[in-house]
Coordinates of C-alpha atoms in Angstrom, one line a residue:
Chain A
X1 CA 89.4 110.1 123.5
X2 CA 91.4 109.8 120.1
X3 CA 94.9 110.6 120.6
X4 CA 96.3 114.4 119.3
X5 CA 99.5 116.2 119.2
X6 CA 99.9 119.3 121.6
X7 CA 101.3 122.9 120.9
X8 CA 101.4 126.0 123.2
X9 CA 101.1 129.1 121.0
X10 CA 103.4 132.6 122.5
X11 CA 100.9 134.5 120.9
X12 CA 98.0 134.8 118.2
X13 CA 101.0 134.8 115.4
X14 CA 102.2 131.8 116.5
X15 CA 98.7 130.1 116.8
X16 CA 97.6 131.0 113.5
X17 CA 100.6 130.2 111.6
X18 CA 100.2 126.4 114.0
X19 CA 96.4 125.9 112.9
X20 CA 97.4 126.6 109.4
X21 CA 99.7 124.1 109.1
X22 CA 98.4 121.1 110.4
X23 CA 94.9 119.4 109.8
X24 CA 92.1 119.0 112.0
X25 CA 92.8 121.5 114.9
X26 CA 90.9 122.9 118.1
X27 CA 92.1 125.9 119.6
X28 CA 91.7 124.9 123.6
X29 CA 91.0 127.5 126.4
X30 CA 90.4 125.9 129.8
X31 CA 88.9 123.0 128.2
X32 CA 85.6 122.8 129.8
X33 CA 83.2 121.7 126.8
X34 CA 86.2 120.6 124.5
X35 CA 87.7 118.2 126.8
X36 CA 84.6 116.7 127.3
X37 CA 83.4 116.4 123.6
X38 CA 87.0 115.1 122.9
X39 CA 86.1 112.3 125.5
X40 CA 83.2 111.2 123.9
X41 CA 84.5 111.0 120.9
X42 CA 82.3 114.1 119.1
X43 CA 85.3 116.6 119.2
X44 CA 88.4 114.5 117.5
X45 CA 91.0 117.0 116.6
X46 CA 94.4 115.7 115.6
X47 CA 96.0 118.8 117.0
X48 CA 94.8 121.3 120.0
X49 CA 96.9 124.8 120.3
X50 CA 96.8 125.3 123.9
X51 CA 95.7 129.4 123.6
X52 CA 95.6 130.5 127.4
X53 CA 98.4 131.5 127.5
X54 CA 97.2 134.2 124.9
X55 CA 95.5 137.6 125.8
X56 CA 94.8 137.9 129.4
X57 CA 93.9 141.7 129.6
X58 CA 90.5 143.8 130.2
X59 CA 91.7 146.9 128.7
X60 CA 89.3 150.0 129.0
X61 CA 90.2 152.3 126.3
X62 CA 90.3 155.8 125.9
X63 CA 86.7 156.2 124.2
X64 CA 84.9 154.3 127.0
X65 CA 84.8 150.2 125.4
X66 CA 86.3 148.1 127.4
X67 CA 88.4 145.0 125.2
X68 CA 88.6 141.8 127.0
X69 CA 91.3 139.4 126.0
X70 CA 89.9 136.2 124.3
X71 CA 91.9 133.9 127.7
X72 CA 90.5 135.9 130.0
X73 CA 88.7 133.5 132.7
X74 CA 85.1 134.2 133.0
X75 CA 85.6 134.5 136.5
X76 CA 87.8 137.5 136.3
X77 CA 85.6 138.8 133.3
X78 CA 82.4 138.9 135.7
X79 CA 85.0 139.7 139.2
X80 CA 86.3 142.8 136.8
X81 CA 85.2 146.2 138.8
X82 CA 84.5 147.8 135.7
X83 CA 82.4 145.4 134.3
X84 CA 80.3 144.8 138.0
X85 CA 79.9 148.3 137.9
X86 CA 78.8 149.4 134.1
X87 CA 77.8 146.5 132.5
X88 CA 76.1 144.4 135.4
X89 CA 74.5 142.4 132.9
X90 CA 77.4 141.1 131.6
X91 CA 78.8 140.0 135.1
X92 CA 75.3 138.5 136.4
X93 CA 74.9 136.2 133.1
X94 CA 78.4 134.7 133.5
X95 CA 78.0 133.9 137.3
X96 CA 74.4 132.5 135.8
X97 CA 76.6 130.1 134.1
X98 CA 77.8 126.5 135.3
X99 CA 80.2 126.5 138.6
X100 CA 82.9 128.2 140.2
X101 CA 84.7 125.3 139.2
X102 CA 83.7 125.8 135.5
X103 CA 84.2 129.1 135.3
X104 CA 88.0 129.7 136.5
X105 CA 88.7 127.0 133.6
X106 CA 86.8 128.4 131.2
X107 CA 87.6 131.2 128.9
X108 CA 86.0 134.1 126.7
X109 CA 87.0 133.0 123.6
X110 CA 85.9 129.3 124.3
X111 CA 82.4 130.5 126.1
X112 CA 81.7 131.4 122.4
X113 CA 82.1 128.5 120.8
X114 CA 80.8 126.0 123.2
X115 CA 78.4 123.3 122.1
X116 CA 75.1 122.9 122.5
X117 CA 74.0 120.2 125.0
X118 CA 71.1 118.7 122.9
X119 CA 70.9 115.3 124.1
X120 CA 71.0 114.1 121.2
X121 CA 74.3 115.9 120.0
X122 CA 75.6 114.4 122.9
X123 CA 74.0 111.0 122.3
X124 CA 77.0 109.3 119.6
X125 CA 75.9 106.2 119.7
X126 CA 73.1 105.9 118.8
X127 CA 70.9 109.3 117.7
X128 CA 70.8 110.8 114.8
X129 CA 71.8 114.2 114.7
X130 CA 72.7 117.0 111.8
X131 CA 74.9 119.2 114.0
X132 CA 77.2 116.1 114.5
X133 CA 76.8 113.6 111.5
X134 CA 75.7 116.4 108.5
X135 CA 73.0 114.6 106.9
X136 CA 71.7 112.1 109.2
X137 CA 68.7 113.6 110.5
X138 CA 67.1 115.2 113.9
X139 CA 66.0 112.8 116.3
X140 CA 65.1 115.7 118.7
X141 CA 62.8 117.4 116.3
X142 CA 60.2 114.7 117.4
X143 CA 61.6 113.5 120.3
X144 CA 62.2 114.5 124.0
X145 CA 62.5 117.8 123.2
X146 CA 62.1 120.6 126.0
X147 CA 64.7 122.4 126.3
X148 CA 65.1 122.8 122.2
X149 CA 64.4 125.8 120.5
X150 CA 60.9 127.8 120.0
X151 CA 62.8 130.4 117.5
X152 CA 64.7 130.5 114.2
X153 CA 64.8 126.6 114.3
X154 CA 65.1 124.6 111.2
X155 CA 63.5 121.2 110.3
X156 CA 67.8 120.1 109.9
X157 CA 68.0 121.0 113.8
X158 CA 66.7 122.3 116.9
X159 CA 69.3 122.3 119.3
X160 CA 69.9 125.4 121.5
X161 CA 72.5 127.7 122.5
X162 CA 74.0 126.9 125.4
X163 CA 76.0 130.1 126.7
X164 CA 74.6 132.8 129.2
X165 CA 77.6 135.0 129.0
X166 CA 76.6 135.4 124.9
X167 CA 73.0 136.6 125.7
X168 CA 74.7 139.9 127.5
X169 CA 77.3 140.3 124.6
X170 CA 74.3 139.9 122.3
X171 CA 72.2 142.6 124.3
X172 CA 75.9 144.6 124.6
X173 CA 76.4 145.0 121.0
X174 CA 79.8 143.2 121.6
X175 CA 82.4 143.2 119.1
X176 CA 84.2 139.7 118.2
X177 CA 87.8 140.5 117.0
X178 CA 89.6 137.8 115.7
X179 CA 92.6 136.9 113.7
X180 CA 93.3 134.0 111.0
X181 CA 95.3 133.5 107.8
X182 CA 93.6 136.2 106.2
X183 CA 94.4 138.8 108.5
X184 CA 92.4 140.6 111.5
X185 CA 88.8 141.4 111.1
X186 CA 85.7 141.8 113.4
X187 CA 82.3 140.7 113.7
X188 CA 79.7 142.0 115.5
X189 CA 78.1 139.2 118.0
X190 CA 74.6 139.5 117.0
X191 CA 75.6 137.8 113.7
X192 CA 78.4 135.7 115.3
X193 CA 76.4 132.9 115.5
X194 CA 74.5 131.0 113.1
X195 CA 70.9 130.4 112.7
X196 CA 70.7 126.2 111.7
X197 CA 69.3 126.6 108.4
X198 CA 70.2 123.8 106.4
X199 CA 73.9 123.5 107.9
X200 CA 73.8 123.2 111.6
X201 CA 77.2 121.9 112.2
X202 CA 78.5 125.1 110.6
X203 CA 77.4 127.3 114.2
X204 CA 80.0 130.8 113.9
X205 CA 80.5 132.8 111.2
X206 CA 84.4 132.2 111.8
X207 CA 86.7 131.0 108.6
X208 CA 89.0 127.7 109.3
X209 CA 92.4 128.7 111.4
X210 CA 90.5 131.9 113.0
X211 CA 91.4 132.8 116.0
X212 CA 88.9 135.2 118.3
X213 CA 91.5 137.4 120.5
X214 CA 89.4 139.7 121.5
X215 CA 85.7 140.7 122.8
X216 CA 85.3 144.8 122.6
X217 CA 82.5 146.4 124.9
X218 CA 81.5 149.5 123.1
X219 CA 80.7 152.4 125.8
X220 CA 76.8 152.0 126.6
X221 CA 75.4 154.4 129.5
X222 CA 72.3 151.9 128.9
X223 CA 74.3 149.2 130.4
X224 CA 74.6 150.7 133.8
X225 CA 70.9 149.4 134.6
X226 CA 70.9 146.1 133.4
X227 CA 70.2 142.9 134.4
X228 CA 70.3 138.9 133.3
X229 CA 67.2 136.7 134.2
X230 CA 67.7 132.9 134.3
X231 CA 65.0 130.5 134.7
X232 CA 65.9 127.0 134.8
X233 CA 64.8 123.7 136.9
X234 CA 66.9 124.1 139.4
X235 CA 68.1 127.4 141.3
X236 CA 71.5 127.0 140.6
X237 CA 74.1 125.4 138.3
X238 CA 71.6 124.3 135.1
X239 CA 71.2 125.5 131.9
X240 CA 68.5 128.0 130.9
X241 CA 65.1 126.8 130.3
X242 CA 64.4 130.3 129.3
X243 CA 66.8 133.6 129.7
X244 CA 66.7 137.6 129.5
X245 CA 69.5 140.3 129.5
X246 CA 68.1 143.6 129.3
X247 CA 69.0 147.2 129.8
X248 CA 66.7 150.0 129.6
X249 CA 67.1 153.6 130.0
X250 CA 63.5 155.5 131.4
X251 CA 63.0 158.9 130.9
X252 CA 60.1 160.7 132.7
X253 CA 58.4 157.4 132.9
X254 CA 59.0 156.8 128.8
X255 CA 61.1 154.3 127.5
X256 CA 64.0 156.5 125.8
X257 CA 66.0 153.1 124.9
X258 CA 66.4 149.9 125.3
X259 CA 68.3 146.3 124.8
X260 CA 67.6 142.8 125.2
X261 CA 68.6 139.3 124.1
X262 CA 66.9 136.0 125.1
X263 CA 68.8 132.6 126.3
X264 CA 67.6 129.1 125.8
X265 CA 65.4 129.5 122.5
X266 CA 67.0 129.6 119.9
X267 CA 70.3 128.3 117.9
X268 CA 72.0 131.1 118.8
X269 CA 71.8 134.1 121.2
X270 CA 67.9 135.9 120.1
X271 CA 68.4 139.5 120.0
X272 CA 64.9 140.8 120.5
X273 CA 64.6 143.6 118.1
X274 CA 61.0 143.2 118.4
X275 CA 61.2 144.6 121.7
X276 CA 63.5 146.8 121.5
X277 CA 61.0 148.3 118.2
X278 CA 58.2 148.5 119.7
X279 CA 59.1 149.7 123.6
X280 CA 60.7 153.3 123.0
X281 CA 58.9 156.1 122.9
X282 CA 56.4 154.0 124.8
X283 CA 55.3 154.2 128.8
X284 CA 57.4 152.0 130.8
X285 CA 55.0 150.1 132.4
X286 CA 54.1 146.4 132.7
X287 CA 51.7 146.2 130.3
X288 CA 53.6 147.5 127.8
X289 CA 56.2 144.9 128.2
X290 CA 54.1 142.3 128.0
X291 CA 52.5 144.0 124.1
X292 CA 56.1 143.7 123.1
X293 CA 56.8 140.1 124.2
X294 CA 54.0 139.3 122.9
X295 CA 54.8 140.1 119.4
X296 CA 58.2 138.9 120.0
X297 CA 57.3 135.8 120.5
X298 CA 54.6 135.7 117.4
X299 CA 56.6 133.7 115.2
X300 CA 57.9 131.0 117.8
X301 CA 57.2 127.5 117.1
X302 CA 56.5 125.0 119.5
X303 CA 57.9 121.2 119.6
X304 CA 56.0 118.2 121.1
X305 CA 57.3 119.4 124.7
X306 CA 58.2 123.1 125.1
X307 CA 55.3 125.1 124.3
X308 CA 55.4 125.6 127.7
X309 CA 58.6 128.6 126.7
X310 CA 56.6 130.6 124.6
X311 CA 54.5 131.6 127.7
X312 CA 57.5 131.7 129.7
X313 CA 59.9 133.9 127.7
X314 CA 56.8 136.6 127.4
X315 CA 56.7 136.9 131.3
X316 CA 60.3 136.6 131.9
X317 CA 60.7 139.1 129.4
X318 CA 58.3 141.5 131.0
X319 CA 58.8 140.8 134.4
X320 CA 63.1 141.3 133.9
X321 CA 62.0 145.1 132.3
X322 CA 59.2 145.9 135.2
X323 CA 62.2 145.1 137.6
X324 CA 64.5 147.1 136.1
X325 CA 62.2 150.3 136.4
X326 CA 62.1 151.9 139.8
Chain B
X1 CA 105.6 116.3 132.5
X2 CA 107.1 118.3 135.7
X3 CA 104.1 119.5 138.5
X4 CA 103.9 121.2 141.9
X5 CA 102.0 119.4 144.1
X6 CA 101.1 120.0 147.3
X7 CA 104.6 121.6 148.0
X8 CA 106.3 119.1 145.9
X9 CA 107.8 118.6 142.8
X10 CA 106.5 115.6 141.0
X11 CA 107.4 114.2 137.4
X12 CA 105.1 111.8 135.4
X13 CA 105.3 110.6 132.0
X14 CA 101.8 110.0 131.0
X15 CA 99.5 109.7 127.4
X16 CA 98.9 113.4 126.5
X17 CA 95.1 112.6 126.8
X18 CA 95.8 112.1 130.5
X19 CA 93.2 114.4 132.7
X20 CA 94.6 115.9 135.9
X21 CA 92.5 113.8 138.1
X22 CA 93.8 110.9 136.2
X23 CA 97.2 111.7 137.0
X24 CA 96.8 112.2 140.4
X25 CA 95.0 109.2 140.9
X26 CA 95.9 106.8 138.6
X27 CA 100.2 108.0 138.2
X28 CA 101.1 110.0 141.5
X29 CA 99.6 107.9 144.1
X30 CA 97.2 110.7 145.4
X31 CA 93.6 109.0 145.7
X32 CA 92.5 112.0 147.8
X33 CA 90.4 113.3 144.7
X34 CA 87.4 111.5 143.7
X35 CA 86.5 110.8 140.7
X36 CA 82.6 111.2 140.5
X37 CA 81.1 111.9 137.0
X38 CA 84.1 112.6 135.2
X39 CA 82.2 115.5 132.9
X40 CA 82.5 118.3 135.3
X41 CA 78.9 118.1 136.7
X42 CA 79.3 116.7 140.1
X43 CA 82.6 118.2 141.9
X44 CA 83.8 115.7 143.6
X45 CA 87.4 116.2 141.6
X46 CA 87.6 119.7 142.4
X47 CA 91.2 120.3 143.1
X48 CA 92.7 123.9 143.9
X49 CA 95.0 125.7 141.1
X50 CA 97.3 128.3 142.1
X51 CA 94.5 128.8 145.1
X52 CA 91.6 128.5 142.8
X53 CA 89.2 125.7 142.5
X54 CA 88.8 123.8 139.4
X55 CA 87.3 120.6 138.2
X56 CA 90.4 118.4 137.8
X57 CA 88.6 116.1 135.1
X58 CA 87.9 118.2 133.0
X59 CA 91.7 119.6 132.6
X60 CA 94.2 118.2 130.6
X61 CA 97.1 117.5 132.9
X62 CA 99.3 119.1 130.7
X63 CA 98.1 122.4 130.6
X64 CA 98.6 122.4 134.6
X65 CA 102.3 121.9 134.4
X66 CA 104.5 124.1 136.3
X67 CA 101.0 125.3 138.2
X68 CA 100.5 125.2 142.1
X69 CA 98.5 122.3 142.7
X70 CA 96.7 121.4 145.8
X71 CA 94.9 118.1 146.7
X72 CA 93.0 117.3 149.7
X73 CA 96.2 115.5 150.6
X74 CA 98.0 119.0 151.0
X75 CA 95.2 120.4 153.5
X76 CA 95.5 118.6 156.7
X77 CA 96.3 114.7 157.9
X78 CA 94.0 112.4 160.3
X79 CA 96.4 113.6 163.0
X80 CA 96.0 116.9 162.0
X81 CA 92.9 117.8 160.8
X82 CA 92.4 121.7 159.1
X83 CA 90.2 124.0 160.7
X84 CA 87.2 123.1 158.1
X85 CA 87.8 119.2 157.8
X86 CA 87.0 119.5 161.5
X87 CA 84.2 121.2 161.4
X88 CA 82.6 118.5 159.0
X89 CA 83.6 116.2 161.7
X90 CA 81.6 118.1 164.2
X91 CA 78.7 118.9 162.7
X92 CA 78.2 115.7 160.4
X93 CA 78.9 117.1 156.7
X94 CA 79.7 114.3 155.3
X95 CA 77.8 110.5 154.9
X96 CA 79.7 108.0 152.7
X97 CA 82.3 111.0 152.2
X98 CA 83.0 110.2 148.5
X99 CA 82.0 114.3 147.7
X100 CA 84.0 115.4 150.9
X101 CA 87.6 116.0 149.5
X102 CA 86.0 117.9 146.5
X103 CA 83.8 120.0 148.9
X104 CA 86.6 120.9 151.7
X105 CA 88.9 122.0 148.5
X106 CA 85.9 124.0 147.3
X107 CA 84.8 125.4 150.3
X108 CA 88.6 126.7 151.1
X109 CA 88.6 128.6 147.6
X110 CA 85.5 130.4 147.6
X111 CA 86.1 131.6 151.2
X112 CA 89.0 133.0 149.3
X113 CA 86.6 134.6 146.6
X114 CA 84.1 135.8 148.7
X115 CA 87.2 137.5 150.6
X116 CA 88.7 139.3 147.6
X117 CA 85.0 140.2 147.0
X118 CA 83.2 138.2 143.9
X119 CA 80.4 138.4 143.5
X120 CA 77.7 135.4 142.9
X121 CA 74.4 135.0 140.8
X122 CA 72.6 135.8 144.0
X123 CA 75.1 138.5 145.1
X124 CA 72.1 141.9 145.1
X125 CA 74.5 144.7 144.9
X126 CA 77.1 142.8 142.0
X127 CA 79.3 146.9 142.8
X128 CA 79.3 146.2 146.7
X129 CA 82.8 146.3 147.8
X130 CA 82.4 143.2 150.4
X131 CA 80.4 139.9 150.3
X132 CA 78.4 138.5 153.5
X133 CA 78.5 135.0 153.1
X134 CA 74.8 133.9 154.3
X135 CA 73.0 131.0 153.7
X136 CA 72.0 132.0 150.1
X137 CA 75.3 132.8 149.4
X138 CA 76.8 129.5 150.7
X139 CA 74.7 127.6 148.7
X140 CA 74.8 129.4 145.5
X141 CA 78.6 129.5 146.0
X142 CA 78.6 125.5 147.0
X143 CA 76.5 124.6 143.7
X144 CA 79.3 123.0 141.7
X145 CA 79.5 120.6 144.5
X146 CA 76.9 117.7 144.8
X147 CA 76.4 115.6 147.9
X148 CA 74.0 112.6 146.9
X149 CA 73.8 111.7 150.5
X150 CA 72.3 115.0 150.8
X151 CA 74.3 116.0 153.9
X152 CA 74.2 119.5 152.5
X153 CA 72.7 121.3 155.7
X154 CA 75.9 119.9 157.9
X155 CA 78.2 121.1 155.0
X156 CA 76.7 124.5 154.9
X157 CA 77.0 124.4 158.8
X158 CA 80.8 123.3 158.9
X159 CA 81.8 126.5 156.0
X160 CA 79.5 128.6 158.3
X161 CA 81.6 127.8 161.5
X162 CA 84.8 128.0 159.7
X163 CA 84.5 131.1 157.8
X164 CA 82.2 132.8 158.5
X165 CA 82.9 134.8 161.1
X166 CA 86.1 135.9 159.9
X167 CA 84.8 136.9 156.4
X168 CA 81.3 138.9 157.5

């Protein structure tokens, strides 16, 4: 790890006006991806702005969205009774995600910007990679190459998203609030993230010195049957191989709405308008899912090892909506 | 840097890179905590935070100062052994016992969890008020904890005679 200088912000003021001062700085949260990037050298800030001390609420306002503070821990994001209780979703994909450990370190705000774990990314000595060394080249484009991406990849990079927690906000409609030298703005989640393109080291639609404080929950009825779907290749504690967070609302057996976001196949969280298109108005019944993961999935391009997803994220896809109708 | 460590107050004046399980192990004298994969995969550094379990190497000591820190050192002594350490004694949770300190903290804080009601992955009703800790539960709720030995079915045995009855 390269040596840095340390500051605690008092608040997202203090943070900002921090960030923009000095070169080369990381926000940290509780550390869990940054700490380790920083130890292998792929993360080398020269400054990290401790920000946990920061926003620590889950307010539910007035018209029904619930705003979660960007230091929240994901454990009392998914523990929230609110949150268990309307947006199930949302609490089932974060305890989908990593440890108990992991998760009363890790924050909101830093769930969002975590890294993919593309071996290769993570691979500094020796593999070239775009997303770490811009210009270099993809070694997992024809490589070992699994658990890369089937959707929206570019020929620059392949890697995955890594987050479970981002799939719900994705399926959610969350709002990202943040903060920065130009002043407070939002951004809605779904374009949050980037898709690699030609750039894949540029992965958030954030400006240099932003700050996200906030994640808003707009009031969704939908969300109170909802679910997340994780399949990996081991029951617990591993990325996704393939994931779904849906909701759906059924209304004399007909689709009347519906949401869902898929995990594990592309650079960023898919939000699977497809889907979502073609189910309502239509009867909510197995088959039916599967026409509309089919199509979903009609532009997904396998690598040399992970055709294998395509098939998979159809039937997870159906089978997470067919659960979800009584 | 100024900590609390199991009861005491302990000073250290470390590298700022310095992870929490470096600094107990390498400044404070406190070897309890293992140091396994050192990326936050394994467990076996899993130290307790203001009663909450965490993976101590992935945590920058400094953001822990001034926090309530306990090792395995502050849970019981070979003389006196806590409830759960004994229990692993009794029915054989532990082989080489590198992974042991990391599971007992563990174990300790998600009894705790499960008490105040979290939820897990495998939790069915995510809205139900209390948690029965059964054997999908236990090992869901044990996943950040790897045994290589593979003594997991003694481990899962000792939590269930420890807790167990008083949590269900």
């Amino acid at each position: 790890m390269e040596s840095f200088t340390f500051a605690r912000a008092a608040d997202a003021r203090e943070a900002i006006a921090l960030a923009s001062s000095r070169s080369e700085t990381r926000y940290l949260g509780g550390g869990t991806n940054l700490v380790d990037l920083m130890r292998e050298t792929i993360e080398r800030p020269r400054t990290l702005i401790d920000v946990t001390g920061l926003a620590n609420e889950i307010a539910v306002r007035g018209d029904g969205a619930v705003v979660i503070g960007a230091a929240v821990t994901n454990t009392a994001l998914a523990e929230h009774r609110h949150i268990r209780t309307l947006y199930p979703v949302l609490s089932r994909a974060i305890l989908a995600g990593a440890s108990a450990q992991i998760r009363n370190m890790a924050t909101v705000g830093g769930n969002l910007l975590q890294r993919t774990r593309c071996y290769y990314f993570y691979d500094n000595e020796a593999a070239a990679c775009n997303k770490r060394a811009p210009g270099s080249g993809c070694d997992a484009r024809d490589g070992f190459n699994r658990i890369h991406a089937i959707l929206g990849a570019s020929p620059a990079c392949v890697a995955t998203h890594p987050s479970d927690m981002c799939v719900a906000l994705s399926a959610l409609d969350a709002i990202v609030h943040v903060d920065g030298p130009n002043g407070p703005r939002t951004i809605p989640m779904t374009d949050f993230h980037r898709l690699p393109e030609d750039r894949p080291d540029i992965e958030t639609m954030l400006e240099t010195g932003e700050l996200i404080t906030a994640i808003e929950l707009p009031a969704a009825a939908i969300a109170r049957r909802s679910t997340y779907r994780k399949v990996r290749d081991r029951a617990s504690y591993a990325f996704a191989l393939v994931s779904v967070a849906a909701a759906i609302d059924v209304q004399d057996g007909v689709v009347a709405d519906v949401r869902l976001a898929l995990g594990g196949v592309a650079h960023k969280p898919w939000r699977a308008h497809q889907v979502e298109r073609l189910l309502v108005g239509q009867p909510a019944t197995h088959a039916a899912f599967r026409v509309a993961a089919e199509a979903e999935l009609a532009d997904a391009v396998p690598l040399r090892d992970n055709a294998f997803k395509i098939e998979l994220a159809r039937r997870t896809i159906a089978a997470t909506l067919a659960d979800l109708v009584p | 840097m100024r900590f609390h460590i199991n009861g005491d107050i302990r000073e250290a004046d470390v590298d700022i890179r310095t992870s929490l399980l470096d600094l107990l192990r390498e400044h404070l004298a406190l070897p309890g905590t293992k140091k396994g994969c050192n990326q936050g995969a394994c467990g076996a550094c899993t130290v307790l935070v203001d009663g909450n379990r965490i993976n101590s190497c992935l945590a920058l000591a400094v953001q822990y100062e001034e926090r309530e820190i306990t090792t395995i050192e502050g849970i019981g002594t070979v003389d006196q052994l806590d409830a759960l350490q004994a229990m692993f004694v009794e029915h054989d949770g532990f082989q080489c016992g590198y992974c042991t300190p990391g599971q007992i903290c563990s174990a300790i804080a998600m009894a705790a969890e499960a008490q105040r009601g979290l939820p897990s992955f495998v939790t069915p009703d995510l809205a139900a008020q209390a948690i029965r800790l059964d054997h999908d539960e236990l090992r869901e709720r044990m996943s950040g904890n790897l045994c290589r030995c593979g003594a997991y079915n003694g481990i899962i045995d000792a939590i269930r005679a420890t807790f167990v009855e008083e949590v269900a």
